[in-house]
């Protein structure tokens, strides 16, 4: 115990390791998760060893977490600010009003202190970021003594832990098991039917991270010229509407470049590249396919580019290729479309948005010409710490602003400020992706580690206050955790079906998203045997991830006044 007290960094990382171990425990479809596990372990260790951790350490980790969260969500958040997604805003609004109203009502009815009420809000809404924004806001209340601030900040962590456990179990069971029964649907069948409708009656879902298409879209083949004897390269490519590209021709022992006026002769060997269906059609016009020919293969270059040209926004891939003849002329193909962290099919009818990342495959010279016209090469190999540091500085400055609503001082604090700056910096980066690199894996690691260590700091400091609070409000906390899930979720279910007419699988996913519950959407997709509910989840999850952390300072400001 003395070692932990003298070396808080040892206690901090021990909480991290043991917390994530506890978080792996599974009961049916429910796991606690690493964050909740870390808080439980750190509360117990704090009560036992009385470890002291500097508040500055906690603030640094929280700033890193909340900025990374905003940075990752920024592009999708602003992309969802459109009329089509407006109905999902209503669900998030229901969530915000409900949890704030219930937390405020419980605080007044049971005479709860500001820390306990904020912890109930954070835990029942299963939004860990509220712990940080509320804790920081409590520290700025001018009419509290230092001892009261420490006590109330400890109450945030304890109330959060209990309410989180009950809120998590409730949202998982309610969305994945009970809601489908209330709507009288089989979630797997409904998801499959909706997917077929969205895909026009065909198509398959997206691949998992460890899967590859057995039949890749872009292929190269060699053919022996029989039917195409006497035709020029240009005539052959035009006859197939430019859907294939002749890369090289071998005649005897010599290899010739594919010039448009080059005339094919009987027994020539031709290398063509294109999409599979077009290659098969080309084979019927040229002759029989042959094995790979030594010396005839031509290397193709692959490059990821971010679409920055405003004129390309809203075009389908077919329209984009028609607008830029270089695609066909130089044999360049779009093989993948990445929007945020979503992989889209590179079909001709896929609509391209500004900020999308396209994977282009073709000859190096052709690629260079196209990149200059429609976008810029993505630079995402190393974190741009200039951009990252500047973003956190801007967020901290935003958090210092205080706005008075009557006699109530409201401030976003460092957490809310860094969340807003993260959204803006992430969105601005997505517009060109030539600066401000923050690779997704690095951002995700910094986000998860920042939150986990912030939670560990909070738990270690709050441990001594945990048991007295549990004895005083033991029965209230589980009730609050369940009620603050059921009320907004049920209201959203009714409004989503009756007024907004949201498709049932999307609605279930959206309700899990408004609660920011990753375990819930995991259970839903397992029940649905489909990723379709994720389409609703991603919109509300992004919005609630931005809006819910702001409820912490609002509640503290109102109750503190």
Coordinates of C-alpha atoms in Angstrom, one line a residue:
X1 CA 0.0 0.0 0.0
X2 CA 2.9 2.4 0.8
X3 CA 4.4 1.8 -2.6
X4 CA 1.2 2.8 -4.4
X5 CA 0.8 5.9 -2.2
X6 CA 4.3 7.0 -2.9
X7 CA 4.2 6.2 -6.6
X8 CA 0.7 7.2 -8.0
X9 CA 1.9 6.5 -11.5
X10 CA 2.1 2.8 -10.5
X11 CA -1.4 2.9 -9.1
X12 CA -2.7 4.6 -12.2
X13 CA -1.5 2.0 -14.7
X14 CA -2.3 -0.8 -12.4
X15 CA -5.9 0.5 -12.4
X16 CA -5.8 0.6 -16.2
X17 CA -4.6 -3.0 -16.5
X18 CA -6.9 -4.5 -13.9
X19 CA -9.8 -2.4 -15.0
X20 CA -9.7 -3.6 -18.5
X21 CA -9.4 -7.2 -17.2
X22 CA -12.5 -6.7 -15.1
X23 CA -14.2 -5.1 -18.1
X24 CA -13.8 -8.3 -20.2
X25 CA -16.1 -10.3 -17.8
X26 CA -19.3 -11.2 -19.7
X27 CA -22.8 -12.0 -18.4
X28 CA -24.9 -13.1 -21.4
X29 CA -24.7 -10.3 -24.0
X30 CA -23.4 -7.8 -21.5
X31 CA -19.8 -6.8 -20.7
X32 CA -18.9 -4.0 -18.4
X33 CA -16.3 -2.6 -20.7
X34 CA -12.8 -1.3 -19.9
X35 CA -13.9 2.2 -18.7
X36 CA -16.5 1.0 -16.2
X37 CA -14.0 -1.7 -15.0
X38 CA -11.3 0.9 -14.6
X39 CA -13.6 3.1 -12.5
X40 CA -14.6 0.2 -10.2
X41 CA -11.0 -0.9 -9.7
X42 CA -9.8 2.7 -9.1
X43 CA -12.6 3.4 -6.6
X44 CA -11.7 0.3 -4.6
X45 CA -8.0 1.1 -4.8
X46 CA -8.5 4.7 -3.8
X47 CA -10.6 3.7 -0.8
X48 CA -8.0 1.2 0.3
X49 CA -4.6 2.9 -0.5
X50 CA -5.7 6.6 -0.4
X51 CA -3.6 7.4 -3.5
X52 CA -3.3 11.1 -4.3
X53 CA -3.1 12.1 -8.0
X54 CA -2.6 15.7 -9.2
X55 CA -5.7 17.3 -10.7
X56 CA -3.5 18.6 -13.6
X57 CA -2.7 15.0 -14.7
X58 CA -6.5 14.3 -14.8
X59 CA -7.1 17.4 -16.9
X60 CA -4.4 16.7 -19.4
X61 CA -5.7 13.2 -20.1
X62 CA -9.3 14.4 -20.3
X63 CA -8.3 17.1 -22.9
X64 CA -6.6 14.5 -25.0
X65 CA -9.6 12.2 -24.8
X66 CA -12.3 14.8 -25.6
X67 CA -10.3 16.4 -28.5
X68 CA -9.7 13.0 -30.1
X69 CA -13.4 12.2 -29.7
X70 CA -14.4 15.4 -31.5
X71 CA -11.7 15.0 -34.1
X72 CA -13.0 11.6 -35.1
X73 CA -16.6 12.6 -35.1
X74 CA -16.2 16.0 -36.8
X75 CA -16.6 15.0 -40.5
X76 CA -19.6 12.8 -39.9
X77 CA -21.2 15.3 -37.5
X78 CA -21.2 18.1 -40.0
X79 CA -22.2 15.7 -42.9
X80 CA -25.3 14.9 -40.9
X81 CA -26.4 18.5 -40.6
X82 CA -28.8 18.1 -43.5
X83 CA -32.6 17.8 -44.0
X84 CA -32.4 14.0 -44.4
X85 CA -30.9 13.5 -41.0
X86 CA -33.1 16.1 -39.3
X87 CA -35.4 13.4 -37.9
X88 CA -32.5 11.8 -36.0
X89 CA -31.9 15.2 -34.4
X90 CA -35.3 14.9 -32.8
X91 CA -34.3 11.6 -31.0
X92 CA -31.1 13.3 -29.6
X93 CA -33.2 16.2 -28.5
X94 CA -35.6 13.8 -26.6
X95 CA -32.5 12.3 -25.0
X96 CA -31.1 15.6 -23.9
X97 CA -34.3 17.0 -22.5
X98 CA -35.2 13.8 -20.7
X99 CA -31.9 13.1 -18.9
X100 CA -31.5 16.8 -17.9
X101 CA -35.1 16.9 -16.7
X102 CA -35.0 13.7 -14.7
X103 CA -31.6 14.5 -13.2
X104 CA -32.9 18.0 -12.1
X105 CA -36.1 16.5 -10.8
X106 CA -34.4 13.9 -8.7
X107 CA -32.0 16.5 -7.4
X108 CA -34.9 18.7 -6.2
X109 CA -37.1 15.8 -5.0
X110 CA -34.3 14.0 -2.9
X111 CA -32.2 17.1 -2.1
X112 CA -29.2 15.6 -4.0
X113 CA -25.9 17.5 -4.1
X114 CA -24.6 18.7 -7.4
X115 CA -22.0 15.9 -7.6
X116 CA -24.5 13.1 -7.1
X117 CA -27.0 14.5 -9.6
X118 CA -24.3 14.9 -12.2
X119 CA -23.0 11.4 -11.6
X120 CA -26.6 10.1 -12.1
X121 CA -26.8 12.0 -15.3
X122 CA -23.4 10.6 -16.6
X123 CA -24.0 7.0 -15.6
X124 CA -27.6 6.6 -16.6
X125 CA -26.9 8.2 -20.0
X126 CA -23.8 5.9 -20.2
X127 CA -21.8 8.8 -21.4
X128 CA -18.4 8.8 -19.7
X129 CA -17.4 12.2 -21.0
X130 CA -20.1 13.8 -18.7
X131 CA -18.0 12.8 -15.7
X132 CA -15.2 15.0 -17.0
X133 CA -17.3 18.0 -18.0
X134 CA -19.3 17.9 -14.8
X135 CA -16.3 17.4 -12.5
X136 CA -14.6 20.3 -14.1
X137 CA -17.7 22.5 -13.8
X138 CA -18.0 21.7 -10.1
X139 CA -14.4 22.8 -9.6
X140 CA -15.4 26.3 -10.9
X141 CA -18.3 26.8 -8.5
X142 CA -17.3 29.9 -6.5
X143 CA -19.6 29.3 -3.5
X144 CA -18.1 25.9 -2.5
X145 CA -15.2 25.3 -0.2
X146 CA -12.2 23.2 -1.4
X147 CA -13.4 20.3 0.8
X148 CA -16.9 20.5 -0.7
X149 CA -15.5 20.5 -4.2
X150 CA -13.4 17.4 -3.5
X151 CA -16.4 15.7 -1.9
X152 CA -18.9 16.5 -4.7
X153 CA -16.4 15.5 -7.4
X154 CA -16.0 12.2 -5.6
X155 CA -19.8 11.8 -5.6
X156 CA -19.8 12.2 -9.4
X157 CA -17.6 9.1 -9.9
X158 CA -19.5 6.9 -7.4
X159 CA -23.0 7.8 -8.7
X160 CA -21.8 7.3 -12.2
X161 CA -20.5 3.8 -11.4
X162 CA -23.7 2.5 -10.0
X163 CA -26.0 4.2 -12.5
X164 CA -23.8 3.1 -15.4
X165 CA -24.1 -0.6 -14.4
X166 CA -27.9 -0.5 -14.3
X167 CA -28.2 1.9 -17.3
X168 CA -26.0 -0.4 -19.4
X169 CA -27.9 -3.5 -18.6
X170 CA -31.2 -1.7 -19.3
X171 CA -30.3 -0.2 -22.7
X172 CA -28.8 -3.5 -23.9
X173 CA -31.8 -5.6 -23.0
X174 CA -34.4 -3.0 -24.0
X175 CA -33.0 -2.3 -27.5
X176 CA -31.9 -5.7 -28.6
X177 CA -34.7 -7.9 -27.0
X178 CA -37.7 -5.9 -25.8
X179 CA -38.1 -3.2 -28.5
X180 CA -38.3 -5.7 -31.4
X181 CA -41.1 -7.5 -29.5
X182 CA -42.9 -4.2 -28.9
X183 CA -42.8 -3.5 -32.6
X184 CA -43.7 -7.1 -33.5
X185 CA -40.8 -7.7 -35.8
X186 CA -38.1 -10.3 -36.1
X187 CA -35.0 -7.9 -36.2
X188 CA -33.0 -10.2 -38.4
X189 CA -35.7 -10.5 -41.1
X190 CA -36.6 -6.8 -40.9
X191 CA -32.9 -5.8 -41.3
X192 CA -32.5 -8.1 -44.3
X193 CA -35.6 -6.8 -46.0
X194 CA -34.5 -3.2 -45.5
X195 CA -31.0 -3.9 -46.8
X196 CA -32.4 -5.5 -49.9
X197 CA -34.7 -2.5 -50.4
X198 CA -31.9 0.0 -50.0
X199 CA -29.7 -2.0 -52.4
X200 CA -32.4 -2.2 -55.0
X201 CA -33.1 -5.9 -54.3
X202 CA -29.5 -7.2 -54.4
X203 CA -26.0 -6.8 -53.1
X204 CA -24.3 -7.9 -50.0
X205 CA -23.2 -6.3 -46.8
X206 CA -19.9 -4.8 -46.1
X207 CA -16.9 -7.0 -45.5
X208 CA -15.4 -7.6 -42.0
X209 CA -12.0 -6.3 -41.2
X210 CA -10.3 -9.7 -41.8
X211 CA -12.2 -10.4 -45.0
X212 CA -11.4 -9.8 -48.7
X213 CA -13.6 -10.1 -51.7
X214 CA -13.2 -13.5 -53.4
X215 CA -13.9 -11.8 -56.7
X216 CA -12.1 -8.5 -56.8
X217 CA -13.8 -5.8 -58.9
X218 CA -10.6 -4.7 -60.9
X219 CA -8.8 -7.5 -62.7
X220 CA -6.2 -7.9 -65.5
X221 CA -6.3 -10.6 -68.1
X222 CA -4.3 -11.7 -71.2
X223 CA -6.0 -12.8 -74.4
X224 CA -4.8 -14.4 -77.7
X225 CA -6.1 -12.3 -80.6
X226 CA -8.3 -14.3 -82.9
X227 CA -11.7 -12.4 -83.3
X228 CA -10.1 -8.9 -83.0
X229 CA -7.6 -9.4 -85.9
X230 CA -7.3 -6.1 -87.8
X231 CA -8.9 -3.9 -85.2
X232 CA -7.1 -0.9 -83.7
X233 CA -6.6 -0.5 -79.9
X234 CA -8.7 2.7 -80.0
X235 CA -11.5 1.0 -81.8
X236 CA -11.5 -1.9 -79.4
X237 CA -11.6 0.4 -76.3
X238 CA -14.3 2.6 -77.8
X239 CA -16.4 -0.5 -78.7
X240 CA -16.5 -1.3 -75.0
X241 CA -17.4 2.3 -74.0
X242 CA -14.0 2.8 -72.5
X243 CA -14.7 0.3 -69.7
X244 CA -11.4 -1.5 -70.4
X245 CA -7.9 -0.4 -71.0
X246 CA -5.3 -2.2 -73.2
X247 CA -2.0 -1.9 -71.3
X248 CA 0.4 -3.7 -73.6
X249 CA 0.7 -6.0 -76.7
X250 CA 3.2 -8.8 -77.3
X251 CA 4.0 -9.8 -80.9
X252 CA 6.5 -12.6 -81.1
X253 CA 9.3 -11.7 -78.7
X254 CA 8.6 -7.9 -78.7
X255 CA 6.3 -5.9 -76.4
X256 CA 4.6 -2.8 -77.8
X257 CA 3.0 0.1 -75.9
X258 CA -0.8 0.3 -76.4
X259 CA -1.1 3.3 -78.8
X260 CA -4.7 4.0 -80.0
X261 CA -3.8 3.5 -83.7
X262 CA -1.9 0.2 -83.1
X263 CA -3.6 -2.4 -85.2
X264 CA -3.9 -5.9 -83.8
X265 CA -2.8 -9.0 -85.7
X266 CA -3.7 -12.7 -85.4
X267 CA -1.9 -14.4 -82.5
X268 CA -0.9 -11.2 -80.8
X269 CA -1.1 -11.4 -77.0
X270 CA -3.0 -8.6 -75.3
X271 CA -3.0 -7.4 -71.7
X272 CA -6.2 -5.6 -70.7
X273 CA -7.3 -4.2 -67.3
X274 CA -10.8 -3.3 -66.2
X275 CA -13.8 -4.4 -64.2
X276 CA -14.5 -8.1 -64.3
X277 CA -17.8 -7.9 -66.3
X278 CA -16.2 -5.7 -68.9
X279 CA -13.1 -7.9 -69.1
X280 CA -15.3 -10.9 -69.8
X281 CA -17.1 -9.0 -72.5
X282 CA -13.8 -7.9 -74.0
X283 CA -12.6 -11.5 -74.1
X284 CA -15.5 -12.4 -76.4
X285 CA -14.4 -9.7 -78.8
X286 CA -10.6 -10.5 -78.7
X287 CA -10.2 -14.3 -78.4
X288 CA -9.4 -17.0 -75.8
X289 CA -7.8 -16.2 -72.5
X290 CA -4.3 -17.3 -71.9
X291 CA -2.1 -17.8 -68.7
X292 CA 0.0 -14.9 -67.5
X293 CA 2.8 -14.1 -70.1
X294 CA 6.3 -13.3 -68.8
X295 CA 7.4 -9.8 -69.8
X296 CA 3.8 -8.7 -70.6
X297 CA 2.7 -7.8 -67.1
X298 CA 2.5 -4.1 -66.4
X299 CA 2.7 -2.8 -62.8
X300 CA -0.2 -0.6 -61.6
X301 CA 0.0 2.1 -59.0
X302 CA -2.5 2.5 -56.2
X303 CA -3.0 5.9 -54.5
X304 CA -5.5 7.3 -52.0
X305 CA -6.8 10.7 -52.8
X306 CA -9.2 13.0 -50.9
X307 CA -11.8 14.7 -53.1
X308 CA -11.4 18.4 -52.7
X309 CA -12.9 19.7 -56.0
X310 CA -16.3 21.3 -55.1
X311 CA -17.6 20.4 -58.6
X312 CA -17.3 16.7 -57.9
X313 CA -19.6 16.8 -54.8
X314 CA -22.9 14.9 -55.5
X315 CA -21.7 13.2 -58.7
X316 CA -21.9 9.5 -59.1
X317 CA -18.8 7.6 -59.9
X318 CA -20.0 7.1 -63.5
X319 CA -20.6 10.9 -63.8
X320 CA -17.2 11.7 -62.3
X321 CA -15.5 9.4 -64.8
X322 CA -17.5 11.0 -67.7
X323 CA -16.6 14.5 -66.5
X324 CA -12.9 13.5 -66.5
X325 CA -12.0 11.5 -69.7
X326 CA -8.6 10.9 -68.2
X327 CA -10.1 7.9 -66.3
X328 CA -10.8 6.1 -69.5
X329 CA -8.0 7.5 -71.6
X330 CA -5.2 6.7 -69.0
X331 CA -6.8 3.5 -67.6
X332 CA -7.5 4.7 -64.1
X333 CA -10.1 3.0 -61.9
X334 CA -11.8 3.8 -58.6
X335 CA -11.7 0.6 -56.5
X336 CA -12.7 1.9 -53.0
X337 CA -14.6 4.8 -51.5
X338 CA -14.0 5.7 -47.8
X339 CA -16.3 8.2 -46.1
X340 CA -15.1 8.8 -42.6
X341 CA -14.7 5.3 -41.2
X342 CA -17.3 3.8 -43.5
X343 CA -16.3 1.7 -46.6
X344 CA -18.7 2.3 -49.5
X345 CA -19.0 0.2 -52.7
X346 CA -17.2 1.6 -55.7
X347 CA -20.2 1.1 -57.9
X348 CA -21.1 3.4 -60.8
X349 CA -24.1 4.7 -58.9
X350 CA -22.3 5.5 -55.7
X351 CA -22.5 9.3 -55.0
X352 CA -19.2 11.0 -54.2
X353 CA -19.0 13.7 -51.5
X354 CA -16.3 16.3 -50.9
X355 CA -13.9 14.8 -48.4
X356 CA -14.4 11.2 -49.5
X357 CA -11.2 9.2 -49.9
X358 CA -11.0 7.4 -53.2
X359 CA -8.5 4.6 -53.9
X360 CA -7.4 5.0 -57.5
X361 CA -5.5 2.2 -59.4
X362 CA -3.8 2.7 -62.7
X363 CA -0.6 3.8 -64.5
X364 CA 1.5 6.3 -62.5
X365 CA 1.3 9.0 -65.2
X366 CA -2.5 8.8 -65.5
X367 CA -2.9 8.9 -61.7
X368 CA -0.8 12.1 -61.3
X369 CA -2.9 13.9 -63.9
X370 CA -6.2 13.0 -62.1
X371 CA -5.0 13.8 -58.6
X372 CA -4.2 17.3 -59.7
X373 CA -7.8 17.8 -61.0
X374 CA -10.1 16.2 -58.4
X375 CA -8.2 16.1 -55.1
X376 CA -5.0 15.7 -53.2
X377 CA -3.0 12.7 -52.0
X378 CA -4.0 11.7 -48.5
X379 CA -1.2 12.3 -46.0
X380 CA -2.0 10.1 -43.0
X381 CA 1.2 8.3 -42.2
X382 CA 2.2 10.2 -39.0
X383 CA 0.4 12.5 -36.5
X384 CA 0.7 16.2 -37.1
X385 CA 1.5 17.3 -33.6
X386 CA 1.4 21.0 -34.6
X387 CA -2.3 20.6 -35.6
X388 CA -3.1 18.4 -32.6
X389 CA -1.5 20.8 -30.1
X390 CA -3.0 23.9 -31.7
X391 CA -6.5 22.3 -31.6
X392 CA -6.2 21.5 -27.9
X393 CA -5.0 25.1 -27.2
X394 CA -8.0 26.5 -29.1
X395 CA -10.3 24.2 -27.2
X396 CA -8.9 25.2 -23.8
X397 CA -9.4 28.9 -24.7
X398 CA -13.0 28.3 -25.8
X399 CA -13.6 26.5 -22.5
X400 CA -12.6 29.6 -20.5
X401 CA -15.5 31.7 -21.9
X402 CA -18.3 32.2 -19.4
X403 CA -21.8 33.1 -20.5
X404 CA -24.4 34.2 -17.9
X405 CA -28.0 33.0 -18.3
X406 CA -29.6 35.4 -15.8
X407 CA -27.8 34.7 -12.6
X408 CA -26.5 31.4 -13.8
X409 CA -22.9 31.3 -15.1
X410 CA -22.4 28.7 -17.8
X411 CA -19.0 27.6 -19.1
X412 CA -18.1 24.8 -21.4
X413 CA -14.8 24.2 -19.5
X414 CA -11.8 22.6 -21.1
X415 CA -13.7 19.5 -21.9
X416 CA -16.6 21.2 -23.8
X417 CA -14.1 23.6 -25.5
X418 CA -11.8 20.8 -26.7
X419 CA -14.9 18.8 -27.9
X420 CA -16.0 21.7 -30.1
X421 CA -12.5 22.4 -31.3
X422 CA -12.0 18.7 -32.1
X423 CA -15.2 18.7 -34.2
X424 CA -14.1 21.8 -36.1
X425 CA -10.4 20.7 -36.6
X426 CA -11.5 17.2 -37.6
X427 CA -14.0 18.5 -40.1
X428 CA -11.6 21.1 -41.5
X429 CA -9.0 18.3 -42.0
X430 CA -11.5 16.2 -43.8
X431 CA -11.9 18.9 -46.5
X432 CA -8.5 18.4 -48.0
X433 CA -6.6 15.8 -45.9
X434 CA -3.2 17.3 -46.9
X435 CA -2.4 18.6 -43.4
X436 CA -3.3 17.9 -39.8
X437 CA -2.9 14.2 -40.1
X438 CA -4.2 12.2 -37.1
X439 CA -4.3 8.5 -38.2
X440 CA -7.5 6.8 -37.1
X441 CA -5.7 4.2 -35.0
X442 CA -3.6 6.9 -33.3
X443 CA -6.8 8.9 -32.6
X444 CA -8.6 5.9 -31.3
X445 CA -5.7 4.9 -29.0
X446 CA -5.4 8.4 -27.6
X447 CA -9.1 8.7 -27.1
X448 CA -9.4 5.4 -25.3
X449 CA -6.3 5.8 -23.2
X450 CA -7.1 9.4 -22.3
X451 CA -10.5 8.5 -21.0
X452 CA -9.3 5.4 -19.2
X453 CA -6.6 7.3 -17.3
X454 CA -8.8 10.2 -16.6
X455 CA -11.4 7.8 -15.1
X456 CA -8.6 6.1 -13.1
X457 CA -7.5 9.5 -11.7
X458 CA -11.1 10.3 -10.8
X459 CA -11.7 7.0 -9.1
X460 CA -8.5 7.0 -7.1
X461 CA -9.3 10.4 -5.7
X462 CA -13.0 9.7 -5.1
X463 CA -12.6 6.3 -3.4
X464 CA -12.8 7.5 0.2
X465 CA -16.2 9.2 -0.6
X466 CA -17.8 6.2 -2.3
X467 CA -19.1 4.2 0.7
X468 CA -20.8 7.0 2.6
X469 CA -22.7 8.0 -0.6
X470 CA -23.8 4.4 -1.4
X471 CA -25.2 4.1 2.2
X472 CA -27.1 7.3 1.8
X473 CA -28.5 6.9 -1.7
X474 CA -28.1 3.1 -2.3
X475 CA -31.7 2.4 -3.5
X476 CA -32.1 5.6 -5.5
X477 CA -29.1 5.2 -7.8
X478 CA -30.2 1.9 -9.5
X479 CA -33.7 3.3 -9.9
X480 CA -32.3 6.5 -11.5
X481 CA -30.1 4.4 -13.8
X482 CA -33.1 2.4 -15.1
X483 CA -35.5 5.3 -15.3
X484 CA -33.2 7.6 -17.2
X485 CA -32.8 4.9 -19.9
X486 CA -36.4 3.7 -20.2
X487 CA -38.0 7.2 -20.4
X488 CA -36.1 8.8 -23.3
X489 CA -35.8 5.4 -25.1
X490 CA -39.6 4.8 -24.9
X491 CA -40.4 8.4 -26.0
X492 CA -38.0 8.0 -28.9
X493 CA -39.6 4.7 -29.9
X494 CA -43.0 6.3 -30.0
X495 CA -42.0 9.5 -31.8
X496 CA -39.7 7.6 -34.2
X497 CA -42.4 5.3 -35.4
X498 CA -45.6 7.4 -35.2
X499 CA -44.3 10.8 -36.2
X500 CA -40.9 10.4 -37.9
X501 CA -41.7 7.2 -39.7
X502 CA -38.1 5.9 -39.2
X503 CA -37.6 2.3 -40.4
X504 CA -37.7 -0.1 -37.5
X505 CA -34.2 -1.6 -37.7
X506 CA -32.7 1.9 -38.1
X507 CA -34.8 3.2 -35.2
X508 CA -33.5 0.5 -32.8
X509 CA -30.0 1.4 -33.8
X510 CA -30.6 5.1 -33.5
X511 CA -32.0 4.7 -30.0
X512 CA -28.8 2.9 -29.0
X513 CA -26.8 5.7 -30.6
X514 CA -28.7 8.5 -28.8
X515 CA -27.6 6.7 -25.6
X516 CA -24.0 6.5 -26.9
X517 CA -24.1 2.8 -26.0
X518 CA -21.5 0.7 -27.9
X519 CA -22.5 -2.6 -26.0
X520 CA -26.1 -2.0 -27.0
X521 CA -25.4 -1.7 -30.8
X522 CA -23.1 -4.7 -30.6
X523 CA -25.9 -6.8 -29.1
X524 CA -28.4 -5.3 -31.6
X525 CA -26.2 -6.2 -34.6
X526 CA -25.7 -9.7 -33.2
X527 CA -29.5 -10.2 -32.9
X528 CA -30.1 -8.7 -36.3
X529 CA -27.3 -10.7 -37.9
X530 CA -26.7 -7.5 -39.9
X531 CA -25.0 -4.2 -39.8
X532 CA -28.1 -2.3 -41.0
X533 CA -29.0 -0.9 -37.6
X534 CA -25.6 0.7 -37.6
X535 CA -26.9 3.2 -40.3
X536 CA -29.2 4.7 -37.7
X537 CA -26.7 4.3 -34.8
X538 CA -23.9 6.3 -36.4
X539 CA -26.0 9.5 -36.9
X540 CA -27.4 9.7 -33.3
X541 CA -24.2 8.4 -31.8
X542 CA -22.2 11.2 -33.4
X543 CA -24.7 13.9 -32.4
X544 CA -25.1 12.6 -28.8
X545 CA -21.3 12.3 -28.4
X546 CA -21.2 16.1 -29.0
X547 CA -24.3 17.1 -27.2
X548 CA -24.4 14.9 -24.0
X549 CA -21.0 16.1 -22.6
X550 CA -22.4 19.6 -22.7
X551 CA -25.2 18.6 -20.3
X552 CA -22.7 18.3 -17.4
X553 CA -21.9 22.0 -17.2
X554 CA -25.5 22.9 -17.8
X555 CA -26.8 20.8 -14.9
X556 CA -23.9 21.9 -12.6
X557 CA -24.6 25.6 -13.5
X558 CA -28.3 25.3 -12.8
X559 CA -28.0 23.4 -9.6
X560 CA -25.0 25.3 -8.4
X561 CA -26.8 28.6 -8.8

